């Protein structure tokens, strides 16, 4: 026992003891399910998991001929293109305005961050009530202004924008707070020198703030891209993919194929693998671009 204690008593080794619980959880809930999904994608497996028939790449071939799956990829791409730019650049502009540590800015940071700590279920139910076509507050206000009754959550062509707005509203605060932290680390002497040279707030933002926080910008861009491509909870609660699958994301469709009456765990796993490859490819491209600029 003394030998074991002496071995692990060194700082370079004892660190692994403290990391072990996190590593174990990562393996149990991330690595093993990921490997299982890859394995199941080559089988025809019902939800009961009591039988498995090896079909090779059959699930992947079916996915690329499945119009609903292809539509879900299109909807996910549209959602990502709507959500990510507004999230990344909008949060940067807001963060630049609330960087100073005064009372007003601290209050605004708390307001922006509040939706982040709320559950997706609560947020989805709240917005369903606010935007309800009959009893919703927003609908009632618009009606009094003469716009008529608008069904925000059941109108093809409009609902995807509404869902994107709700998603941005929910996670906007975390991006803004990360930006604020990064901006506060920029040396104040750079801004003082810029002021002496006659640079205004806008020039300081583009020539000092933006270049100094480029690593943070790329971090938020990559994480928001990955998050947008996996959107599920807000869609499931507010529209459940409707109307007519116009808001059905890829993860929503994967969920429905895995746990509905037409359940097929193998086919759902194959679609998950395809989505994983897409996210990985996008992340690698962004990471390489970040290193080039660095």
mmCIF file of C-alpha atoms in Angstrom:
data_model
loop_
_atom_site.group_PDB
_atom_site.id
_atom_site.type_symbol
_atom_site.label_atom_id
_atom_site.label_comp_id
_atom_site.label_asym_id
_atom_site.label_seq_id
_atom_site.Cartn_x
_atom_site.Cartn_y
_atom_site.Cartn_z
ATOM 1 C CA UNK A 1 0.000 0.000 0.000
ATOM 2 C CA UNK A 2 2.879 2.365 0.797
ATOM 3 C CA UNK A 3 4.322 1.737 -2.647
ATOM 4 C CA UNK A 4 0.997 2.560 -4.306
ATOM 5 C CA UNK A 5 0.598 5.729 -2.216
ATOM 6 C CA UNK A 6 4.152 6.802 -3.033
ATOM 7 C CA UNK A 7 3.555 6.196 -6.751
ATOM 8 C CA UNK A 8 0.397 8.321 -6.882
ATOM 9 C CA UNK A 9 1.708 11.001 -4.508
ATOM 10 C CA UNK A 10 3.641 12.751 -7.284
ATOM 11 C CA UNK A 11 1.772 15.793 -8.723
ATOM 12 C CA UNK A 12 2.142 14.559 -12.299
ATOM 13 C CA UNK A 13 0.393 11.288 -11.354
ATOM 14 C CA UNK A 14 -2.008 12.370 -8.634
ATOM 15 C CA UNK A 15 -3.728 14.652 -11.165
ATOM 16 C CA UNK A 16 -5.082 11.548 -12.889
ATOM 17 C CA UNK A 17 -6.753 10.474 -9.644
ATOM 18 C CA UNK A 18 -8.778 13.698 -9.594
ATOM 19 C CA UNK A 19 -9.513 13.409 -13.314
ATOM 20 C CA UNK A 20 -10.605 9.774 -13.048
ATOM 21 C CA UNK A 21 -14.309 10.437 -12.157
ATOM 22 C CA UNK A 22 -14.716 12.840 -15.091
ATOM 23 C CA UNK A 23 -12.902 10.496 -17.448
ATOM 24 C CA UNK A 24 -15.082 7.595 -16.294
ATOM 25 C CA UNK A 25 -18.283 9.596 -16.898
ATOM 26 C CA UNK A 26 -16.985 10.682 -20.310
ATOM 27 C CA UNK A 27 -16.333 7.073 -21.280
ATOM 28 C CA UNK A 28 -19.694 5.825 -19.960
ATOM 29 C CA UNK A 29 -21.927 8.530 -21.437
ATOM 30 C CA UNK A 30 -19.987 9.668 -24.511
ATOM 31 C CA UNK A 31 -17.436 7.197 -25.809
ATOM 32 C CA UNK A 32 -19.398 3.967 -25.293
ATOM 33 C CA UNK A 33 -22.694 5.332 -26.762
ATOM 34 C CA UNK A 34 -20.737 6.720 -29.736
ATOM 35 C CA UNK A 35 -19.095 3.361 -30.434
ATOM 36 C CA UNK A 36 -22.443 1.604 -29.942
ATOM 37 C CA UNK A 37 -24.084 3.928 -32.483
ATOM 38 C CA UNK A 38 -21.376 3.124 -35.033
ATOM 39 C CA UNK A 39 -21.881 -0.602 -34.418
ATOM 40 C CA UNK A 40 -25.691 -0.497 -34.535
ATOM 41 C CA UNK A 41 -25.668 1.476 -37.805
ATOM 42 C CA UNK A 42 -24.738 -1.730 -39.664
ATOM 43 C CA UNK A 43 -27.654 -3.729 -38.235
ATOM 44 C CA UNK A 44 -31.425 -3.807 -38.476
ATOM 45 C CA UNK A 45 -32.319 -3.556 -34.801
ATOM 46 C CA UNK A 46 -35.796 -2.940 -33.292
ATOM 47 C CA UNK A 47 -36.277 -0.768 -30.244
ATOM 48 C CA UNK A 48 -36.600 -3.844 -28.046
ATOM 49 C CA UNK A 49 -32.990 -4.763 -28.967
ATOM 50 C CA UNK A 50 -33.972 -8.454 -28.880
ATOM 51 C CA UNK A 51 -32.844 -9.199 -32.439
ATOM 52 C CA UNK A 52 -30.242 -7.913 -34.855
ATOM 53 C CA UNK A 53 -29.734 -8.573 -38.538
ATOM 54 C CA UNK A 54 -26.506 -7.473 -40.180
ATOM 55 C CA UNK A 55 -27.295 -5.414 -43.313
ATOM 56 C CA UNK A 56 -23.957 -3.677 -43.884
ATOM 57 C CA UNK A 57 -24.339 -0.241 -45.437
ATOM 58 C CA UNK A 58 -28.061 -0.738 -46.055
ATOM 59 C CA UNK A 59 -29.098 1.818 -43.445
ATOM 60 C CA UNK A 60 -26.822 4.449 -44.969
ATOM 61 C CA UNK A 61 -28.157 3.753 -48.464
ATOM 62 C CA UNK A 62 -31.713 4.087 -47.151
ATOM 63 C CA UNK A 63 -30.882 7.389 -45.453
ATOM 64 C CA UNK A 64 -29.696 9.025 -48.670
ATOM 65 C CA UNK A 65 -32.903 7.922 -50.413
ATOM 66 C CA UNK A 66 -35.140 9.015 -47.540
ATOM 67 C CA UNK A 67 -36.813 12.297 -48.544
ATOM 68 C CA UNK A 68 -37.724 13.069 -44.933
ATOM 69 C CA UNK A 69 -34.126 12.647 -43.783
ATOM 70 C CA UNK A 70 -32.840 14.823 -46.627
ATOM 71 C CA UNK A 71 -35.474 17.419 -45.743
ATOM 72 C CA UNK A 72 -34.331 17.338 -42.108
ATOM 73 C CA UNK A 73 -30.767 18.042 -43.230
ATOM 74 C CA UNK A 74 -32.039 21.026 -45.232
ATOM 75 C CA UNK A 75 -34.049 22.342 -42.277
ATOM 76 C CA UNK A 76 -31.041 21.917 -39.982
ATOM 77 C CA UNK A 77 -28.843 23.820 -42.443
ATOM 78 C CA UNK A 78 -31.389 26.656 -42.671
ATOM 79 C CA UNK A 79 -31.674 26.823 -38.897
ATOM 80 C CA UNK A 80 -27.879 26.879 -38.539
ATOM 81 C CA UNK A 81 -27.487 29.687 -41.089
ATOM 82 C CA UNK A 82 -30.153 31.698 -39.265
ATOM 83 C CA UNK A 83 -28.987 31.038 -35.735
ATOM 84 C CA UNK A 84 -25.191 31.029 -35.825
ATOM 85 C CA UNK A 85 -24.371 34.407 -37.469
ATOM 86 C CA UNK A 86 -26.855 36.297 -35.292
ATOM 87 C CA UNK A 87 -25.648 34.449 -32.221
ATOM 88 C CA UNK A 88 -21.928 34.930 -32.844
ATOM 89 C CA UNK A 89 -21.847 38.497 -34.187
ATOM 90 C CA UNK A 90 -24.828 39.815 -32.242
ATOM 91 C CA UNK A 91 -23.388 38.603 -28.947
ATOM 92 C CA UNK A 92 -20.044 40.226 -29.817
ATOM 93 C CA UNK A 93 -21.634 43.641 -30.391
ATOM 94 C CA UNK A 94 -23.698 43.412 -27.208
ATOM 95 C CA UNK A 95 -20.687 42.218 -25.193
ATOM 96 C CA UNK A 96 -18.650 45.202 -26.366
ATOM 97 C CA UNK A 97 -21.385 47.472 -24.987
ATOM 98 C CA UNK A 98 -21.611 45.855 -21.529
ATOM 99 C CA UNK A 99 -17.938 45.228 -20.801
ATOM 100 C CA UNK A 100 -17.415 47.918 -18.169
ATOM 101 C CA UNK A 101 -18.073 46.744 -14.619
ATOM 102 C CA UNK A 102 -20.737 49.252 -13.626
ATOM 103 C CA UNK A 103 -24.092 48.456 -12.023
ATOM 104 C CA UNK A 104 -26.120 48.816 -15.231
ATOM 105 C CA UNK A 105 -23.902 46.435 -17.189
ATOM 106 C CA UNK A 106 -23.861 43.863 -14.405
ATOM 107 C CA UNK A 107 -27.649 43.929 -14.364
ATOM 108 C CA UNK A 108 -27.804 43.517 -18.156
ATOM 109 C CA UNK A 109 -25.401 40.573 -18.040
ATOM 110 C CA UNK A 110 -27.637 38.862 -15.489
ATOM 111 C CA UNK A 111 -30.704 39.505 -17.662
ATOM 112 C CA UNK A 112 -29.010 38.105 -20.774
ATOM 113 C CA UNK A 113 -27.714 35.066 -18.905
ATOM 114 C CA UNK A 114 -30.982 34.198 -17.154
ATOM 115 C CA UNK A 115 -32.463 32.126 -20.047
ATOM 116 C CA UNK A 116 -29.280 30.026 -20.157
ATOM 117 C CA UNK A 117 -29.933 28.578 -16.704
ATOM 118 C CA UNK A 118 -33.597 27.863 -17.460
ATOM 119 C CA UNK A 119 -34.613 24.470 -18.806
ATOM 120 C CA UNK A 120 -35.527 24.099 -22.466
ATOM 121 C CA UNK A 121 -38.895 22.705 -21.382
ATOM 122 C CA UNK A 122 -39.784 25.818 -19.401
ATOM 123 C CA UNK A 123 -38.616 28.114 -22.191
ATOM 124 C CA UNK A 124 -40.488 26.171 -24.856
ATOM 125 C CA UNK A 125 -43.749 26.166 -22.881
ATOM 126 C CA UNK A 126 -43.378 29.874 -22.083
ATOM 127 C CA UNK A 127 -42.908 30.846 -25.733
ATOM 128 C CA UNK A 128 -45.754 28.560 -26.841
ATOM 129 C CA UNK A 129 -48.023 30.493 -24.499
ATOM 130 C CA UNK A 130 -46.684 33.898 -25.548
ATOM 131 C CA UNK A 131 -47.043 33.078 -29.265
ATOM 132 C CA UNK A 132 -50.288 31.072 -29.033
ATOM 133 C CA UNK A 133 -52.624 31.956 -31.888
ATOM 134 C CA UNK A 134 -55.620 32.442 -29.558
ATOM 135 C CA UNK A 135 -54.361 33.416 -26.106
ATOM 136 C CA UNK A 136 -50.802 34.554 -26.828
ATOM 137 C CA UNK A 137 -49.688 38.001 -25.626
ATOM 138 C CA UNK A 138 -47.765 38.797 -28.822
ATOM 139 C CA UNK A 139 -50.668 37.684 -31.015
ATOM 140 C CA UNK A 140 -53.099 39.850 -29.015
ATOM 141 C CA UNK A 141 -50.852 42.911 -29.299
ATOM 142 C CA UNK A 142 -50.454 42.461 -33.055
ATOM 143 C CA UNK A 143 -54.205 42.063 -33.456
ATOM 144 C CA UNK A 144 -54.839 45.355 -31.661
ATOM 145 C CA UNK A 145 -52.359 46.954 -34.087
ATOM 146 C CA UNK A 146 -54.343 45.652 -37.049
ATOM 147 C CA UNK A 147 -52.048 42.849 -38.200
ATOM 148 C CA UNK A 148 -54.660 40.131 -37.788
ATOM 149 C CA UNK A 149 -54.199 36.729 -36.174
ATOM 150 C CA UNK A 150 -50.761 35.252 -36.863
ATOM 151 C CA UNK A 151 -50.093 31.611 -36.055
ATOM 152 C CA UNK A 152 -46.376 31.844 -35.331
ATOM 153 C CA UNK A 153 -45.877 28.170 -34.522
ATOM 154 C CA UNK A 154 -47.979 26.636 -37.283
ATOM 155 C CA UNK A 155 -47.240 28.624 -40.447
ATOM 156 C CA UNK A 156 -44.931 27.060 -43.068
ATOM 157 C CA UNK A 157 -42.181 29.462 -44.021
ATOM 158 C CA UNK A 158 -42.527 31.479 -40.814
ATOM 159 C CA UNK A 159 -42.181 28.950 -38.004
ATOM 160 C CA UNK A 160 -38.513 28.149 -38.714
ATOM 161 C CA UNK A 161 -37.667 31.828 -38.128
ATOM 162 C CA UNK A 162 -39.655 31.829 -34.886
ATOM 163 C CA UNK A 163 -37.891 28.704 -33.625
ATOM 164 C CA UNK A 164 -34.519 30.217 -34.572
ATOM 165 C CA UNK A 165 -35.366 33.359 -32.597
ATOM 166 C CA UNK A 166 -36.319 31.314 -29.514
ATOM 167 C CA UNK A 167 -33.078 29.342 -29.728
ATOM 168 C CA UNK A 168 -31.003 32.525 -30.061
ATOM 169 C CA UNK A 169 -32.861 34.128 -27.150
ATOM 170 C CA UNK A 170 -32.218 31.071 -25.005
ATOM 171 C CA UNK A 171 -28.445 30.717 -25.571
ATOM 172 C CA UNK A 172 -27.474 34.295 -26.444
ATOM 173 C CA UNK A 173 -26.368 35.058 -22.887
ATOM 174 C CA UNK A 174 -23.611 32.452 -22.658
ATOM 175 C CA UNK A 175 -21.941 33.732 -25.848
ATOM 176 C CA UNK A 176 -22.176 37.318 -24.623
ATOM 177 C CA UNK A 177 -20.675 36.504 -21.209
ATOM 178 C CA UNK A 178 -17.779 34.591 -22.784
ATOM 179 C CA UNK A 179 -17.093 37.574 -25.034
ATOM 180 C CA UNK A 180 -17.247 39.967 -22.066
ATOM 181 C CA UNK A 181 -14.678 37.890 -20.204
ATOM 182 C CA UNK A 182 -12.373 37.861 -23.241
ATOM 183 C CA UNK A 183 -12.703 41.610 -23.857
ATOM 184 C CA UNK A 184 -11.913 42.374 -20.220
ATOM 185 C CA UNK A 185 -8.580 40.565 -20.644
ATOM 186 C CA UNK A 186 -7.458 42.957 -23.398
ATOM 187 C CA UNK A 187 -4.807 45.345 -22.090
ATOM 188 C CA UNK A 188 -6.236 48.760 -21.192
ATOM 189 C CA UNK A 189 -3.018 50.384 -22.429
ATOM 190 C CA UNK A 190 -3.991 49.513 -26.013
ATOM 191 C CA UNK A 191 -7.226 51.478 -25.699
ATOM 192 C CA UNK A 192 -5.435 54.395 -24.007
ATOM 193 C CA UNK A 193 -2.902 54.552 -26.836
ATOM 194 C CA UNK A 194 -5.707 54.421 -29.393
ATOM 195 C CA UNK A 195 -7.496 57.307 -27.672
ATOM 196 C CA UNK A 196 -4.322 59.390 -27.798
ATOM 197 C CA UNK A 197 -4.147 58.702 -31.529
ATOM 198 C CA UNK A 198 -7.716 59.928 -31.942
ATOM 199 C CA UNK A 199 -9.388 56.564 -32.519
ATOM 200 C CA UNK A 200 -13.077 56.427 -31.626
ATOM 201 C CA UNK A 201 -15.046 53.560 -30.121
ATOM 202 C CA UNK A 202 -15.799 51.933 -33.487
ATOM 203 C CA UNK A 203 -12.176 52.004 -34.670
ATOM 204 C CA UNK A 204 -11.054 50.643 -31.308
ATOM 205 C CA UNK A 205 -13.539 47.806 -31.658
ATOM 206 C CA UNK A 206 -12.374 46.751 -35.129
ATOM 207 C CA UNK A 207 -8.632 47.365 -34.659
ATOM 208 C CA UNK A 208 -8.121 46.337 -31.017
ATOM 209 C CA UNK A 209 -11.058 44.393 -29.574
ATOM 210 C CA UNK A 210 -11.870 42.113 -32.518
ATOM 211 C CA UNK A 211 -8.263 41.029 -33.296
ATOM 212 C CA UNK A 212 -7.457 40.502 -29.606
ATOM 213 C CA UNK A 213 -10.336 38.093 -28.988
ATOM 214 C CA UNK A 214 -10.060 36.098 -32.225
ATOM 215 C CA UNK A 215 -9.484 32.750 -30.394
ATOM 216 C CA UNK A 216 -12.656 33.342 -28.368
ATOM 217 C CA UNK A 217 -14.551 34.204 -31.553
ATOM 218 C CA UNK A 218 -13.516 30.912 -33.165
ATOM 219 C CA UNK A 219 -14.383 28.968 -30.018
ATOM 220 C CA UNK A 220 -17.907 30.402 -29.932
ATOM 221 C CA UNK A 221 -18.329 29.939 -33.684
ATOM 222 C CA UNK A 222 -17.358 26.253 -33.547
ATOM 223 C CA UNK A 223 -19.420 25.438 -30.470
ATOM 224 C CA UNK A 224 -22.491 27.288 -31.763
ATOM 225 C CA UNK A 225 -22.208 25.546 -35.137
ATOM 226 C CA UNK A 226 -22.035 22.158 -33.456
ATOM 227 C CA UNK A 227 -24.931 23.073 -31.167
ATOM 228 C CA UNK A 228 -27.125 24.358 -34.000
ATOM 229 C CA UNK A 229 -26.586 21.207 -36.043
ATOM 230 C CA UNK A 230 -27.830 19.198 -33.048
ATOM 231 C CA UNK A 231 -30.893 21.331 -32.262
ATOM 232 C CA UNK A 232 -33.678 19.246 -30.770
ATOM 233 C CA UNK A 233 -35.174 20.350 -27.455
ATOM 234 C CA UNK A 234 -36.678 23.701 -28.476
ATOM 235 C CA UNK A 235 -38.113 22.231 -31.682
ATOM 236 C CA UNK A 236 -39.516 19.184 -29.900
ATOM 237 C CA UNK A 237 -41.311 21.292 -27.300
ATOM 238 C CA UNK A 238 -42.591 24.142 -29.484
ATOM 239 C CA UNK A 239 -43.458 22.560 -32.851
ATOM 240 C CA UNK A 240 -42.424 18.878 -32.728
ATOM 241 C CA UNK A 241 -41.200 19.298 -36.301
ATOM 242 C CA UNK A 242 -44.398 20.805 -37.670
ATOM 243 C CA UNK A 243 -46.104 22.095 -39.626
ATOM 244 C CA UNK A 244 -45.588 19.447 -42.318
ATOM 245 C CA UNK A 245 -41.994 18.764 -41.218
ATOM 246 C CA UNK A 246 -40.939 22.367 -41.992
ATOM 247 C CA UNK A 247 -39.121 22.610 -38.643
ATOM 248 C CA UNK A 248 -38.070 18.984 -38.267
ATOM 249 C CA UNK A 249 -34.326 18.954 -37.590
ATOM 250 C CA UNK A 250 -32.104 15.956 -38.178
ATOM 251 C CA UNK A 251 -31.975 15.081 -34.485
ATOM 252 C CA UNK A 252 -35.772 15.362 -34.275
ATOM 253 C CA UNK A 253 -36.141 12.877 -37.115
ATOM 254 C CA UNK A 254 -33.540 10.560 -35.602
ATOM 255 C CA UNK A 255 -35.486 10.621 -32.333
ATOM 256 C CA UNK A 256 -38.783 9.864 -34.059
ATOM 257 C CA UNK A 257 -37.304 6.930 -35.987
ATOM 258 C CA UNK A 258 -35.673 5.534 -32.875
ATOM 259 C CA UNK A 259 -38.652 5.766 -30.510
ATOM 260 C CA UNK A 260 -41.817 5.848 -32.657
ATOM 261 C CA UNK A 261 -44.057 3.063 -33.960
ATOM 262 C CA UNK A 262 -41.708 2.757 -36.963
ATOM 263 C CA UNK A 263 -38.750 2.464 -34.646
ATOM 264 C CA UNK A 264 -35.459 1.205 -36.009
ATOM 265 C CA UNK A 265 -32.468 1.695 -33.762
ATOM 266 C CA UNK A 266 -30.101 0.649 -36.526
ATOM 267 C CA UNK A 267 -31.462 3.189 -39.013
ATOM 268 C CA UNK A 268 -31.517 5.922 -36.365
ATOM 269 C CA UNK A 269 -27.904 5.102 -35.478
ATOM 270 C CA UNK A 270 -26.896 5.337 -39.151
ATOM 271 C CA UNK A 271 -28.423 8.811 -39.404
ATOM 272 C CA UNK A 272 -26.629 9.760 -36.188
ATOM 273 C CA UNK A 273 -23.333 8.657 -37.707
ATOM 274 C CA UNK A 274 -23.993 10.762 -40.815
ATOM 275 C CA UNK A 275 -24.724 13.803 -38.633
ATOM 276 C CA UNK A 276 -21.587 13.089 -36.592
ATOM 277 C CA UNK A 277 -19.475 13.065 -39.764
ATOM 278 C CA UNK A 278 -21.000 16.368 -40.911
ATOM 279 C CA UNK A 279 -20.317 18.044 -37.556
ATOM 280 C CA UNK A 280 -16.794 16.641 -37.460
ATOM 281 C CA UNK A 281 -16.069 17.864 -41.003
ATOM 282 C CA UNK A 282 -17.344 21.375 -40.237
ATOM 283 C CA UNK A 283 -15.345 21.498 -36.999
ATOM 284 C CA UNK A 284 -12.128 20.355 -38.684
ATOM 285 C CA UNK A 285 -12.488 22.966 -41.446
ATOM 286 C CA UNK A 286 -13.075 25.722 -38.882
ATOM 287 C CA UNK A 287 -10.197 24.540 -36.714
ATOM 288 C CA UNK A 288 -7.796 24.608 -39.666
ATOM 289 C CA UNK A 289 -8.966 28.097 -40.618
ATOM 290 C CA UNK A 290 -8.457 29.240 -37.038
ATOM 291 C CA UNK A 291 -4.899 27.901 -37.044
ATOM 292 C CA UNK A 292 -4.166 29.652 -40.351
ATOM 293 C CA UNK A 293 -5.260 32.982 -38.935
ATOM 294 C CA UNK A 294 -3.372 32.331 -35.723
#
